[in-house]
Short mmCIF file of C-alpha atoms and ligand atoms in Angstrom, two decimals:
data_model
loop_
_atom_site.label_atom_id
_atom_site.label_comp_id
_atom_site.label_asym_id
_atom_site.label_seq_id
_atom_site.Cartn_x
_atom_site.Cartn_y
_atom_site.Cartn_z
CA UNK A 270 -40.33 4.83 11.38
CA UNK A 271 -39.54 1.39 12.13
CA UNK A 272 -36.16 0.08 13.74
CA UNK A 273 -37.44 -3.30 13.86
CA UNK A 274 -35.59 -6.17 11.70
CA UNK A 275 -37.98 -8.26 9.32
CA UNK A 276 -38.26 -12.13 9.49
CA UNK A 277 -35.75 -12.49 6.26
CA UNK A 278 -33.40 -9.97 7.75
CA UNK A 279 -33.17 -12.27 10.74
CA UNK A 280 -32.87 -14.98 10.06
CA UNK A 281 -29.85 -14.06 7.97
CA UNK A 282 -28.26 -12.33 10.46
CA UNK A 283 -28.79 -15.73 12.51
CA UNK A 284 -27.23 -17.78 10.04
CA UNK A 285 -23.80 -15.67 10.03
CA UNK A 286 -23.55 -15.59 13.55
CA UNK A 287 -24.03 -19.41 13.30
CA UNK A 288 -21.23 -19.67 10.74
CA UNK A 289 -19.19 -17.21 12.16
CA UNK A 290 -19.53 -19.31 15.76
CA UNK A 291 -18.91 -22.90 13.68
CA UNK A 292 -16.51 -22.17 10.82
CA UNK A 293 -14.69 -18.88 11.58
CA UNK A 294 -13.54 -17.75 15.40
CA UNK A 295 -12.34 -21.29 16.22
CA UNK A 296 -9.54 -21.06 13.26
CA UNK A 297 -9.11 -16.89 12.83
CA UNK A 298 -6.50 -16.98 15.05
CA UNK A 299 -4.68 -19.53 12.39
CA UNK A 300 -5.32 -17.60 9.67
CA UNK A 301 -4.08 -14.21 11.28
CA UNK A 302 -1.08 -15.84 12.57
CA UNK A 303 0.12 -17.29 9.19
CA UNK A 304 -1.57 -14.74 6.76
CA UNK A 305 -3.23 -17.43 5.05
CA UNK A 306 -6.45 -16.61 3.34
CA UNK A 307 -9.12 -19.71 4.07
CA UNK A 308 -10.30 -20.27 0.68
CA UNK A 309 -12.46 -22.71 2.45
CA UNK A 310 -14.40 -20.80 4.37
CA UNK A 311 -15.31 -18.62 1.26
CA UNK A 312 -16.50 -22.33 -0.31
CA UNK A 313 -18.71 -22.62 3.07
CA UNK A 314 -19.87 -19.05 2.29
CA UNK A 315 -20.84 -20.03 -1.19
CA UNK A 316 -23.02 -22.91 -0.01
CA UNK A 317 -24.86 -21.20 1.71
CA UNK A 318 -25.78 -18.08 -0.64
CA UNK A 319 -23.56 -15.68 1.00
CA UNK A 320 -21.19 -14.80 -1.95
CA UNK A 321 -24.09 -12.73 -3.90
CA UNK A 322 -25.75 -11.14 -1.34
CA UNK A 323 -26.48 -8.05 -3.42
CA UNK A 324 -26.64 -9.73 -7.24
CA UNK A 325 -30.01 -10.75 -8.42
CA UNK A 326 -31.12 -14.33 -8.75
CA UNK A 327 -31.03 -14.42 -12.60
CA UNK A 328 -27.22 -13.45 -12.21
CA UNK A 329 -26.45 -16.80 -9.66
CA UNK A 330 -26.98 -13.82 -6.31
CA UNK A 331 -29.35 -13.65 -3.51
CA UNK A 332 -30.46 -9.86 -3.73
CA UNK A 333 -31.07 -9.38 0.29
CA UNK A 334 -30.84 -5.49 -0.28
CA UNK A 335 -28.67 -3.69 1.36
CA UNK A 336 -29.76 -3.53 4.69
CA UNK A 337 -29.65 -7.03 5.25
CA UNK A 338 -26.34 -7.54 3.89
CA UNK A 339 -25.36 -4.55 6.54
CA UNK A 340 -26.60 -7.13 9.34
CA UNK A 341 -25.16 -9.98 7.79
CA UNK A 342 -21.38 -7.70 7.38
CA UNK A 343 -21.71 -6.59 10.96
CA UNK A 344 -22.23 -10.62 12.00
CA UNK A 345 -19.28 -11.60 10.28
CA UNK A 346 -17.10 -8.51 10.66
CA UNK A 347 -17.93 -9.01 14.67
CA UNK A 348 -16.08 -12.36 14.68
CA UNK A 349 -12.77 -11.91 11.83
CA UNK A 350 -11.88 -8.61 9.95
CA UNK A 351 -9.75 -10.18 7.46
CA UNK A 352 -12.84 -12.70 6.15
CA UNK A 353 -15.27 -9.99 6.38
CA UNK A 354 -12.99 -7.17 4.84
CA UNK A 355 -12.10 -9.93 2.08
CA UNK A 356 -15.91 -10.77 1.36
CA UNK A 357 -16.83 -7.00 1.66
CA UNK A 358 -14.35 -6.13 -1.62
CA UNK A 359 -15.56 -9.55 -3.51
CA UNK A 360 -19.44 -8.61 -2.74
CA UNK A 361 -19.40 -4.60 -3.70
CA UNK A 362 -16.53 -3.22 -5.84
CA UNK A 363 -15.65 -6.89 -6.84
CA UNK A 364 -18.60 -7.62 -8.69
CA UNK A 365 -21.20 -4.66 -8.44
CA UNK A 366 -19.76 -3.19 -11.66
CA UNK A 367 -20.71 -5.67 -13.56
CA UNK A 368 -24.01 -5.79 -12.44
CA UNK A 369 -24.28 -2.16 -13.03
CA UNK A 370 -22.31 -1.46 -16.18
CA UNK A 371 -21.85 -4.67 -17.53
CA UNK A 372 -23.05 -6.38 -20.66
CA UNK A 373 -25.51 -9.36 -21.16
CA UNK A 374 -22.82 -11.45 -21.90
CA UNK A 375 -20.19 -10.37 -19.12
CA UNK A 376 -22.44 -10.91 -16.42
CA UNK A 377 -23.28 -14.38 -17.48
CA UNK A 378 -19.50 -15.19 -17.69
CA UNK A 379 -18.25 -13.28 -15.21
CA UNK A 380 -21.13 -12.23 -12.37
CA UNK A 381 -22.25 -15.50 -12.44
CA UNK A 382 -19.56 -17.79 -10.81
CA UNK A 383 -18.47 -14.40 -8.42
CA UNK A 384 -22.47 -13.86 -7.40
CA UNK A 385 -22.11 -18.72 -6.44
CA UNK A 386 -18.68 -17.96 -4.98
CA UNK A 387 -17.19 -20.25 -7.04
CA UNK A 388 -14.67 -17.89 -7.77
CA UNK A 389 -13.50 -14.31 -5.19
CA UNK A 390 -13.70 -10.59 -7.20
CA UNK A 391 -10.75 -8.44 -7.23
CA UNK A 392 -11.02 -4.27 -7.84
CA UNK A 393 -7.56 -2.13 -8.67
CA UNK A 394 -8.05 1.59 -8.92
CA UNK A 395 -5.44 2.53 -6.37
CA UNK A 396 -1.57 2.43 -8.13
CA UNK A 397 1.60 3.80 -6.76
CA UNK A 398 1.01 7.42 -7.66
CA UNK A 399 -2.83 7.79 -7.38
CA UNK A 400 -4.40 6.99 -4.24
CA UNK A 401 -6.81 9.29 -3.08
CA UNK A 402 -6.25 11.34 -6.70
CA UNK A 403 -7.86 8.84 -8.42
CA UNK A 404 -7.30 10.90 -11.81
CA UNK A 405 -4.22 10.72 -11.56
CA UNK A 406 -3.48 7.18 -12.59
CA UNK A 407 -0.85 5.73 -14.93
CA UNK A 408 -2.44 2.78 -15.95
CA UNK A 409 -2.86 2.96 -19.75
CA UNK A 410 -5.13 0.79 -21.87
CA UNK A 411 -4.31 1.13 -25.68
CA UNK A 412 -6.77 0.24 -28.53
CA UNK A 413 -4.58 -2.58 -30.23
CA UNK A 414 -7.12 -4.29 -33.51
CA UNK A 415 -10.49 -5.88 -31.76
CA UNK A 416 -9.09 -5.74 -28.20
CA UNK A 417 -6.28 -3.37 -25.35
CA UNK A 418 -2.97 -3.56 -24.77
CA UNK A 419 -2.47 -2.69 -20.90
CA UNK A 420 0.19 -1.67 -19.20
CA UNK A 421 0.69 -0.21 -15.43
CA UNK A 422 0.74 -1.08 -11.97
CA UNK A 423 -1.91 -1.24 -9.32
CA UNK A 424 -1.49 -1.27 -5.56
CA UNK A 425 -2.85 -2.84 -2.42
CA UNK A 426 -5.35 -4.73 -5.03
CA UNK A 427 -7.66 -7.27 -2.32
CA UNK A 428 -8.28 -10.55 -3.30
CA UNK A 429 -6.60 -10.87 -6.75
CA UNK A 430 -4.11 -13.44 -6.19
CA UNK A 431 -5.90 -16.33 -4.07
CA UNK A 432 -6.52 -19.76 -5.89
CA UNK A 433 -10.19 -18.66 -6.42
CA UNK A 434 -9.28 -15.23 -7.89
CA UNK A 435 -11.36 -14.45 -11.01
CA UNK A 436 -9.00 -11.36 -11.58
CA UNK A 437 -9.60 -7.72 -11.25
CA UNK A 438 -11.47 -5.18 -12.03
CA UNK A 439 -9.53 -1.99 -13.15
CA UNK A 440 -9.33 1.30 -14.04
CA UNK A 441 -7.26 2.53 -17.28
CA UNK A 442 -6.91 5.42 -19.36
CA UNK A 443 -8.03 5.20 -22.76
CA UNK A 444 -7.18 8.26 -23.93
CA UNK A 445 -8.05 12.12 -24.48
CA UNK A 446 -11.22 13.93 -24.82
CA UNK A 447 -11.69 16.48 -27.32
CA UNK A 448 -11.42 19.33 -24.68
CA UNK A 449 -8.02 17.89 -23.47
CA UNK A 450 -9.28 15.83 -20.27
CA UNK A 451 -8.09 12.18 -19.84
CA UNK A 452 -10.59 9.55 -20.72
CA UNK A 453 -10.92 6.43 -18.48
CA UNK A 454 -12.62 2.76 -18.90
CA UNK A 455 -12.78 0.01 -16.73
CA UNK A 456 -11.59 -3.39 -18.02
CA UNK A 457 -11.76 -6.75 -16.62
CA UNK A 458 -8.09 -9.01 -16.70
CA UNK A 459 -8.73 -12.53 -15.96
CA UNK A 460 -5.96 -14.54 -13.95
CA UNK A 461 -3.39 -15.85 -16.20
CA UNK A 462 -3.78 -13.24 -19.04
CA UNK A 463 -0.59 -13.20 -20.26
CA UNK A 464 1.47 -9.51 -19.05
CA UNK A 465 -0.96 -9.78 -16.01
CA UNK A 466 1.94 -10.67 -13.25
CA UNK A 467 0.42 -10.80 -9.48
CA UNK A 468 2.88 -9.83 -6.95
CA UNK A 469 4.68 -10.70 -3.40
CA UNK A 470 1.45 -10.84 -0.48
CA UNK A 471 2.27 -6.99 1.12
CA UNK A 472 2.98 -7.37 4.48
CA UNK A 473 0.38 -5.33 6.88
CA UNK A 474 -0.25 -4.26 10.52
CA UNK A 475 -3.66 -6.09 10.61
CA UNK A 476 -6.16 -7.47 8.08
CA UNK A 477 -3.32 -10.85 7.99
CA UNK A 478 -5.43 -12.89 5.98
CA UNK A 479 -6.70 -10.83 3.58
CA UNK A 480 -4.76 -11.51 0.44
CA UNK A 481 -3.41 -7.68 -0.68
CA UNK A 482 -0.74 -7.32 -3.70
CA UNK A 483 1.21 -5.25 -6.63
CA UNK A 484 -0.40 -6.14 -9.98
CA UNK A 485 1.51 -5.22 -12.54
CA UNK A 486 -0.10 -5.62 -16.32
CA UNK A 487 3.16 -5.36 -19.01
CA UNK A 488 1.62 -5.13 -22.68
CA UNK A 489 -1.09 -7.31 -21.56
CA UNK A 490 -3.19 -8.02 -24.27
CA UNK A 491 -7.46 -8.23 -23.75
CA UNK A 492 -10.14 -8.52 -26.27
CA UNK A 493 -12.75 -5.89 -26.72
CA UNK A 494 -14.95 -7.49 -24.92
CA UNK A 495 -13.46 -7.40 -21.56
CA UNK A 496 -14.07 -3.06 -21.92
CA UNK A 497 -16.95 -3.48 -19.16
CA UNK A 498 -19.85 -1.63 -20.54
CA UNK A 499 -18.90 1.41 -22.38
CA UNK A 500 -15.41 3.25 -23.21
CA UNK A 501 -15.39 6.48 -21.44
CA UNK A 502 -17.12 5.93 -18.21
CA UNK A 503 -14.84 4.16 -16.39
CA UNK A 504 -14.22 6.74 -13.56
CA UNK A 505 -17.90 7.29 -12.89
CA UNK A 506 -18.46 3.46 -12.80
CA UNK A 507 -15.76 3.15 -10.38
CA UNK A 508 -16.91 6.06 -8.24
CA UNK A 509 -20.28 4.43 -8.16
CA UNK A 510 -19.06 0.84 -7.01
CA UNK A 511 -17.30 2.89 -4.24
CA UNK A 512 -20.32 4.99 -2.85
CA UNK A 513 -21.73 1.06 -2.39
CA UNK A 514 -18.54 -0.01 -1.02
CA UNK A 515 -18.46 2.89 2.12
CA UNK A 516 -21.74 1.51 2.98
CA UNK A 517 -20.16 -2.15 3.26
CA UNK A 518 -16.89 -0.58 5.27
CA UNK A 519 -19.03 0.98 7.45
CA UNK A 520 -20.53 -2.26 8.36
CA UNK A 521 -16.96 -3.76 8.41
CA UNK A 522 -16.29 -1.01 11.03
CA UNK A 523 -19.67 -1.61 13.34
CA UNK A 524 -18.84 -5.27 13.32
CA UNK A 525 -15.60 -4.47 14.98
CA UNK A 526 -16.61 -1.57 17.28
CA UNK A 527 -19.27 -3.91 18.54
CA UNK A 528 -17.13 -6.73 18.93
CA UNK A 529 -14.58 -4.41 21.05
CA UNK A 530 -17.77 -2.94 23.06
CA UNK A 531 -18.84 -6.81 24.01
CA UNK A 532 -15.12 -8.18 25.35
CA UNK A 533 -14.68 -4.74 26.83
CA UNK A 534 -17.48 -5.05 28.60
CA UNK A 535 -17.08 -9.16 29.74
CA UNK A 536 -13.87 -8.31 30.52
CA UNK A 537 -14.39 -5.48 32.83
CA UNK A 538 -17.17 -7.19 34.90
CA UNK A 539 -14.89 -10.11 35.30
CA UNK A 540 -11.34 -8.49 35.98
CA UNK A 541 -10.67 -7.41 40.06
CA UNK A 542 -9.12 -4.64 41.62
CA UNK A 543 -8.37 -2.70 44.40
CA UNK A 544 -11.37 -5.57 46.09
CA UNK A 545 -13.71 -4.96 43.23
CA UNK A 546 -14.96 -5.76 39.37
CA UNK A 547 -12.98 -2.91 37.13
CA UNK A 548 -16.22 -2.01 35.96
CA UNK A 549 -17.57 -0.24 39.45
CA UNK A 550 -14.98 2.07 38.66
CA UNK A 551 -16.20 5.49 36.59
CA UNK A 552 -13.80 5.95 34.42
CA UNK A 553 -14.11 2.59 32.91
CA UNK A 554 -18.29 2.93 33.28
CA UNK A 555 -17.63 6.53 31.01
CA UNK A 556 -15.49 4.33 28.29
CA UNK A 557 -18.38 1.68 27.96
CA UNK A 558 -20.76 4.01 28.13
CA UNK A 559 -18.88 6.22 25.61
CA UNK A 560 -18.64 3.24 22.90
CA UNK A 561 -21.94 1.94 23.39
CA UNK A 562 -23.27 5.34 22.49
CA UNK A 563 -20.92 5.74 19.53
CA UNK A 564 -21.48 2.12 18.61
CA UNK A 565 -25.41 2.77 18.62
CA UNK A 566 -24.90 6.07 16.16
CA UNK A 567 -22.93 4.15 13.80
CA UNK A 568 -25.61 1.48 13.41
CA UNK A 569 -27.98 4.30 12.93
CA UNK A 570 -26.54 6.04 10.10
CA UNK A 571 -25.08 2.88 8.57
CA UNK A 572 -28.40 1.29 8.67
CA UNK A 573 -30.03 4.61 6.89
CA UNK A 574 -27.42 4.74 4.12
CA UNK A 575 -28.39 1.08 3.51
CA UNK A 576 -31.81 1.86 3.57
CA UNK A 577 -31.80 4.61 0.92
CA UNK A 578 -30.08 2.31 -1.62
CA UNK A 579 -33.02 -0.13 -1.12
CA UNK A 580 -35.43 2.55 -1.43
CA UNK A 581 -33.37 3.76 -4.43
CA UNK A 582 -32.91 6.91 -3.32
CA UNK A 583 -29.72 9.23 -3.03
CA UNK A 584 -27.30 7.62 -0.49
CA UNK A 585 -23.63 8.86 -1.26
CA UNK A 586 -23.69 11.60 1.34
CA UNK A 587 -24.75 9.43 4.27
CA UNK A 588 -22.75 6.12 2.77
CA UNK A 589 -19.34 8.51 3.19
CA UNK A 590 -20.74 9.30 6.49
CA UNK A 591 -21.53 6.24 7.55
CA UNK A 592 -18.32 5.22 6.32
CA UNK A 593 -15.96 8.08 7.87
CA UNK A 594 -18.11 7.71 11.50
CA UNK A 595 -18.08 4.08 12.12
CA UNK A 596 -14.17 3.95 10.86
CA UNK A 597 -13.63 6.59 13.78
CA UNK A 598 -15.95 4.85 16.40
CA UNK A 599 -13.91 1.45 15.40
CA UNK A 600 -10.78 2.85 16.25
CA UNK A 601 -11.65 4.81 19.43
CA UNK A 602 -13.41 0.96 20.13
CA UNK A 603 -10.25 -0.49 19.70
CA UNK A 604 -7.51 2.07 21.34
CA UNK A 605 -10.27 2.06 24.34
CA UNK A 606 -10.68 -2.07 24.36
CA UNK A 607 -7.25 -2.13 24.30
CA UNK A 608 -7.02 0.15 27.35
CA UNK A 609 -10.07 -1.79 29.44
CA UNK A 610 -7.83 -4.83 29.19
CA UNK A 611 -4.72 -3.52 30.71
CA UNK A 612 -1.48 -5.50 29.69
CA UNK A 613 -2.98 -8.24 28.72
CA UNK A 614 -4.68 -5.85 26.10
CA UNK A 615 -1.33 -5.13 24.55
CA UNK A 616 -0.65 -9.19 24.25
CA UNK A 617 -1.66 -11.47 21.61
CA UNK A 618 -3.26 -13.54 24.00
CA UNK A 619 -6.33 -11.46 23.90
CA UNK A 620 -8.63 -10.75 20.76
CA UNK A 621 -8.27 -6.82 21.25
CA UNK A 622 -4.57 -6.94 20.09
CA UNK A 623 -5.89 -7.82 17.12
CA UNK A 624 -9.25 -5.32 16.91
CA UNK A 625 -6.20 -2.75 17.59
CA UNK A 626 -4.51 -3.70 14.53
CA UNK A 627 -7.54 -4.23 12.08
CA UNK A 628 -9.30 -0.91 13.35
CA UNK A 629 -6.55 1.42 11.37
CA UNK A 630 -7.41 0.62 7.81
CA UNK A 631 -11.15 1.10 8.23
CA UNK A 632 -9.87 4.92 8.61
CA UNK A 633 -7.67 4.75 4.97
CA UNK A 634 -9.36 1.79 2.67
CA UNK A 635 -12.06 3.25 0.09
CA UNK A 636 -11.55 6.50 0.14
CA UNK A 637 -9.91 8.30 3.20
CA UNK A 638 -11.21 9.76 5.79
CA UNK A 639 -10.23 12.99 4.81
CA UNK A 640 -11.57 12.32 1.83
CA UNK A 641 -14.89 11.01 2.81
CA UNK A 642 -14.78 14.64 4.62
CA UNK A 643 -14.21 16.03 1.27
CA UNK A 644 -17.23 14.12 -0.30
CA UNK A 645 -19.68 15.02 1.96
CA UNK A 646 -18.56 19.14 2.08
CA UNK A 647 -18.96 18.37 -1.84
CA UNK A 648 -22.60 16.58 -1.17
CA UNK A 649 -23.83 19.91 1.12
CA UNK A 650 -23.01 22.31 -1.59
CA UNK A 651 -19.71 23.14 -0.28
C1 LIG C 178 -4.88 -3.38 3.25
C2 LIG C 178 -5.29 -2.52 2.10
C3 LIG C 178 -6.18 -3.00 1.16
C4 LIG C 178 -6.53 -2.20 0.07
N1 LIG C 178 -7.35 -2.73 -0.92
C5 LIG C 178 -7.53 -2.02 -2.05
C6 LIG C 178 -8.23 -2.60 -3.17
O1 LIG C 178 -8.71 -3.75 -3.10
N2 LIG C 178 -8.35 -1.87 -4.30
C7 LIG C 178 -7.85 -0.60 -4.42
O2 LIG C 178 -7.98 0.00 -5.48
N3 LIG C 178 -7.18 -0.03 -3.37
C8 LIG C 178 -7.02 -0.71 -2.22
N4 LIG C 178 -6.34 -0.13 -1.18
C9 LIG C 178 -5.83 1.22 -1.32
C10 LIG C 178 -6.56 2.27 -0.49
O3 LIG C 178 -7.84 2.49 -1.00
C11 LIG C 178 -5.68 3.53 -0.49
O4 LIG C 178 -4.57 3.23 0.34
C12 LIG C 178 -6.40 4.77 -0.02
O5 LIG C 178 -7.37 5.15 -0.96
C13 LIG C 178 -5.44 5.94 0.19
O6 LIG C 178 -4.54 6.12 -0.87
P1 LIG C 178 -2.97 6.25 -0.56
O7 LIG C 178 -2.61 5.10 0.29
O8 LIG C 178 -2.25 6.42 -1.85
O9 LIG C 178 -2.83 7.56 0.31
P2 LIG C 178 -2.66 9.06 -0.21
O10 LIG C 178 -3.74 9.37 -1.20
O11 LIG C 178 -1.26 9.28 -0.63
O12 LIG C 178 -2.96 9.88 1.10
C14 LIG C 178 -1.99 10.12 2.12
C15 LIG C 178 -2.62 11.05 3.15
O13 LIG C 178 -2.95 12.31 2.53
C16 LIG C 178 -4.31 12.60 2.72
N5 LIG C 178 -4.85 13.32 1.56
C17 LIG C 178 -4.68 13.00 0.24
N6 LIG C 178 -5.35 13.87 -0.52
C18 LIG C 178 -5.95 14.75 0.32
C19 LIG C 178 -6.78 15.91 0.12
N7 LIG C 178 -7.17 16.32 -1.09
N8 LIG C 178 -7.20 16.59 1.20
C20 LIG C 178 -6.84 16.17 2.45
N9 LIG C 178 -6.05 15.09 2.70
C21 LIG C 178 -5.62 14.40 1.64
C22 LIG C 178 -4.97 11.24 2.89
O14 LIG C 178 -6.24 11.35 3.54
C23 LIG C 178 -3.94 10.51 3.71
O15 LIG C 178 -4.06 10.87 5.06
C24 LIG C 178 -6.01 -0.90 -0.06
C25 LIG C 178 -5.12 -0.41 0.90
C26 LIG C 178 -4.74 -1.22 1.96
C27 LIG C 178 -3.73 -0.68 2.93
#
């Protein structure tokens, strides 16, 4: 067994702490004050190679496997959730199915400029009726000549209406099954498809610059060829993108449980009381040493999830556990940073205010926690 990072895998993980140091924690504080989602730094991204990390060459990506993109989320989730939680959606569910499912032609037209990060990918499932019940959507897509007629609404859809939005990637029903179950397919709706209206920016506790809206599709006409791959397997495909996507959300959660561990830990050597550094004291010693240890277990089963899906292996069960653990150990981080800090914890002044607020959707986004619970019980045999 080998713990041990290779060459490739570090010097990635170099170059986002680099660009994280240079081009993101000297604005973040910007973007999360005005809730304005820096397109640019997604442009920077692109340059570099970051915006396909898990696409093949052929299809414009990079193809680091999955355990190097874990380093690389944890770099850049360590120094702004809203870019990394952004860039997580655009990099899995926001392109993925179309690397899995989609045809020849779709992934040259629409894999392509997501994998260069010349334009940001988008991924509706969730609508105001079906959030965890995924079945339960309303969202119909209607066989109208060659092409669908949509209509529906989705919610809290990431990423669909910044100016380098491709569009989104969503699930419909198509119809019935002989033995009366509802039949779904996944569909991609470019921007500007006429019926496709984006919504009002939905205001949030934390993740402020992540761009998160209503879509609402009113006869919204497609061609045929915008069914990605084939009619019918549209809630599989989805569930697939999503096993991907926990493994990516648990890296979104590290990054922040490690960031909390490291100002938690500056902080406490440097603050004084009672004639001494707040970290003499035990019970903030037991806190650090608490995190550390649930920061280190996180990494551990993150990193094996990741690992299975480069060894092709089955990784669903330990992606939902890596996912419902690290979301956990990110928010005990953050209630715990918060409490290391004092007062000034509880102020905007000081970058825990903010790990407090972006820790609470790592526990809700792709898939619940409960339901993560749900998924693995299903995984043991339960
Ligand atoms: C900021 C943000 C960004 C998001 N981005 C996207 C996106 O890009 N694309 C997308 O499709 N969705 C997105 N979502 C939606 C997100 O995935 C859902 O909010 C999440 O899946 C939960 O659905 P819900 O909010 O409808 O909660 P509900 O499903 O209504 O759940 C409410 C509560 O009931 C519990 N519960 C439900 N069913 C069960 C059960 N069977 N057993 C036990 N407990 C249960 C849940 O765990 C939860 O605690 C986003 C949400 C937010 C807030």
């Amino acid at each position: 067994m080998n713990f041990g990072l290779t060459d490739e895998q570090k010097s990635l993980q170099a170059l986002c702490r680099d660009f994280a140091r240079k081009e993101i924690i000297p604005r973040r504080d910007e973007w999360n004050r005005t809730g304005r989602f820096p397109a640019e730094v997604f442009r920077k991204m692109a340059e570099l190679g970051l915006m396909g990390l898990l696409v093949p060459e052929e299809y414009g990506g990079t193809s680091v496997g999955a355990v190097a993109y874990v380093v690389a989320m944890e770099e850049i989730a360590k120094a702004d959730q809203s870019v990394a939680a952004a860039w997580n959606a655009h990099l899995t569910i926001g392109s993925l199915p179309l690397l899995y499912f989609g045809t020849e032609e779709q992934k040259r037209r629409w894999l392509v400029p997501l994998a260069r990060g010349e334009r940001l990918g988008a991924f509706g499932l969730t609508e105001p009726e079906a959030g965890s019940d995924a079945r339960a959507i309303r969202t119909t897509a209607s066989p109208d000549g060659d092409g669908w007629v949509i209509n529906g609404t989705k919610m809290f859809t990431s990423n669909a209406g910044t100016e380098m939005s491709l569009g989104v990637i969503i699930l419909a029903v198509t119809g019935s099954r002989p033995d009366g179950a509802r039949e779904y397919s996944a569909f991609l709706i470019e921007r500007g498809t006429p019926g496709f209206h984006v919504g009002r920016l939905i205001p949030k506790i934390g993740w402020h610059a992540v761009d998160t809206r209503e879509l609402v599709f009113e006869n919204c006409r497609v061609p045929g060829d915008h069914l990605i791959g084939a009619r019918g397997v549209g809630l599989r495909q989805f569930m697939q993108a999503l096993a991907i996507g926990r493994i990516s959300v648990a890296a979104l959660s590290l990054g922040l449980a490690q960031a909390c561990l490291e100002v938690s830990l500056d902080y406490a050597r440097q603050r004084r009381q009672f004639g001494q550094p707040i970290s003499r004291f035990q019970a903030i010693q037991f806190k650090l040493a608490d995190m550390a240890t649930a920061v280190e277990n996180a990494r551990l089963i993150t990193y094996k999830a990741a690992w299975l899906y480069d060894q092709g292996r089955e990784f669903a069960k330990e992606a939902a556990m890596a996912k419902l653990y690290a979301s956990d150990t990110a928010m005990h981080a953050a209630v715990e940073a918060v409490q290391i800090h004092g007062g000034y914890g509880y102020t905007d002044e000081f970058v825990v205010s903010r790990f407090f607020r972006d820790a609470k959707i790592l526990q809700i986004g792709e898939g619940t926690n409960e339901i993560q619970r749900l998924v693995i019980a299903r995984l043991l045999g339960c």
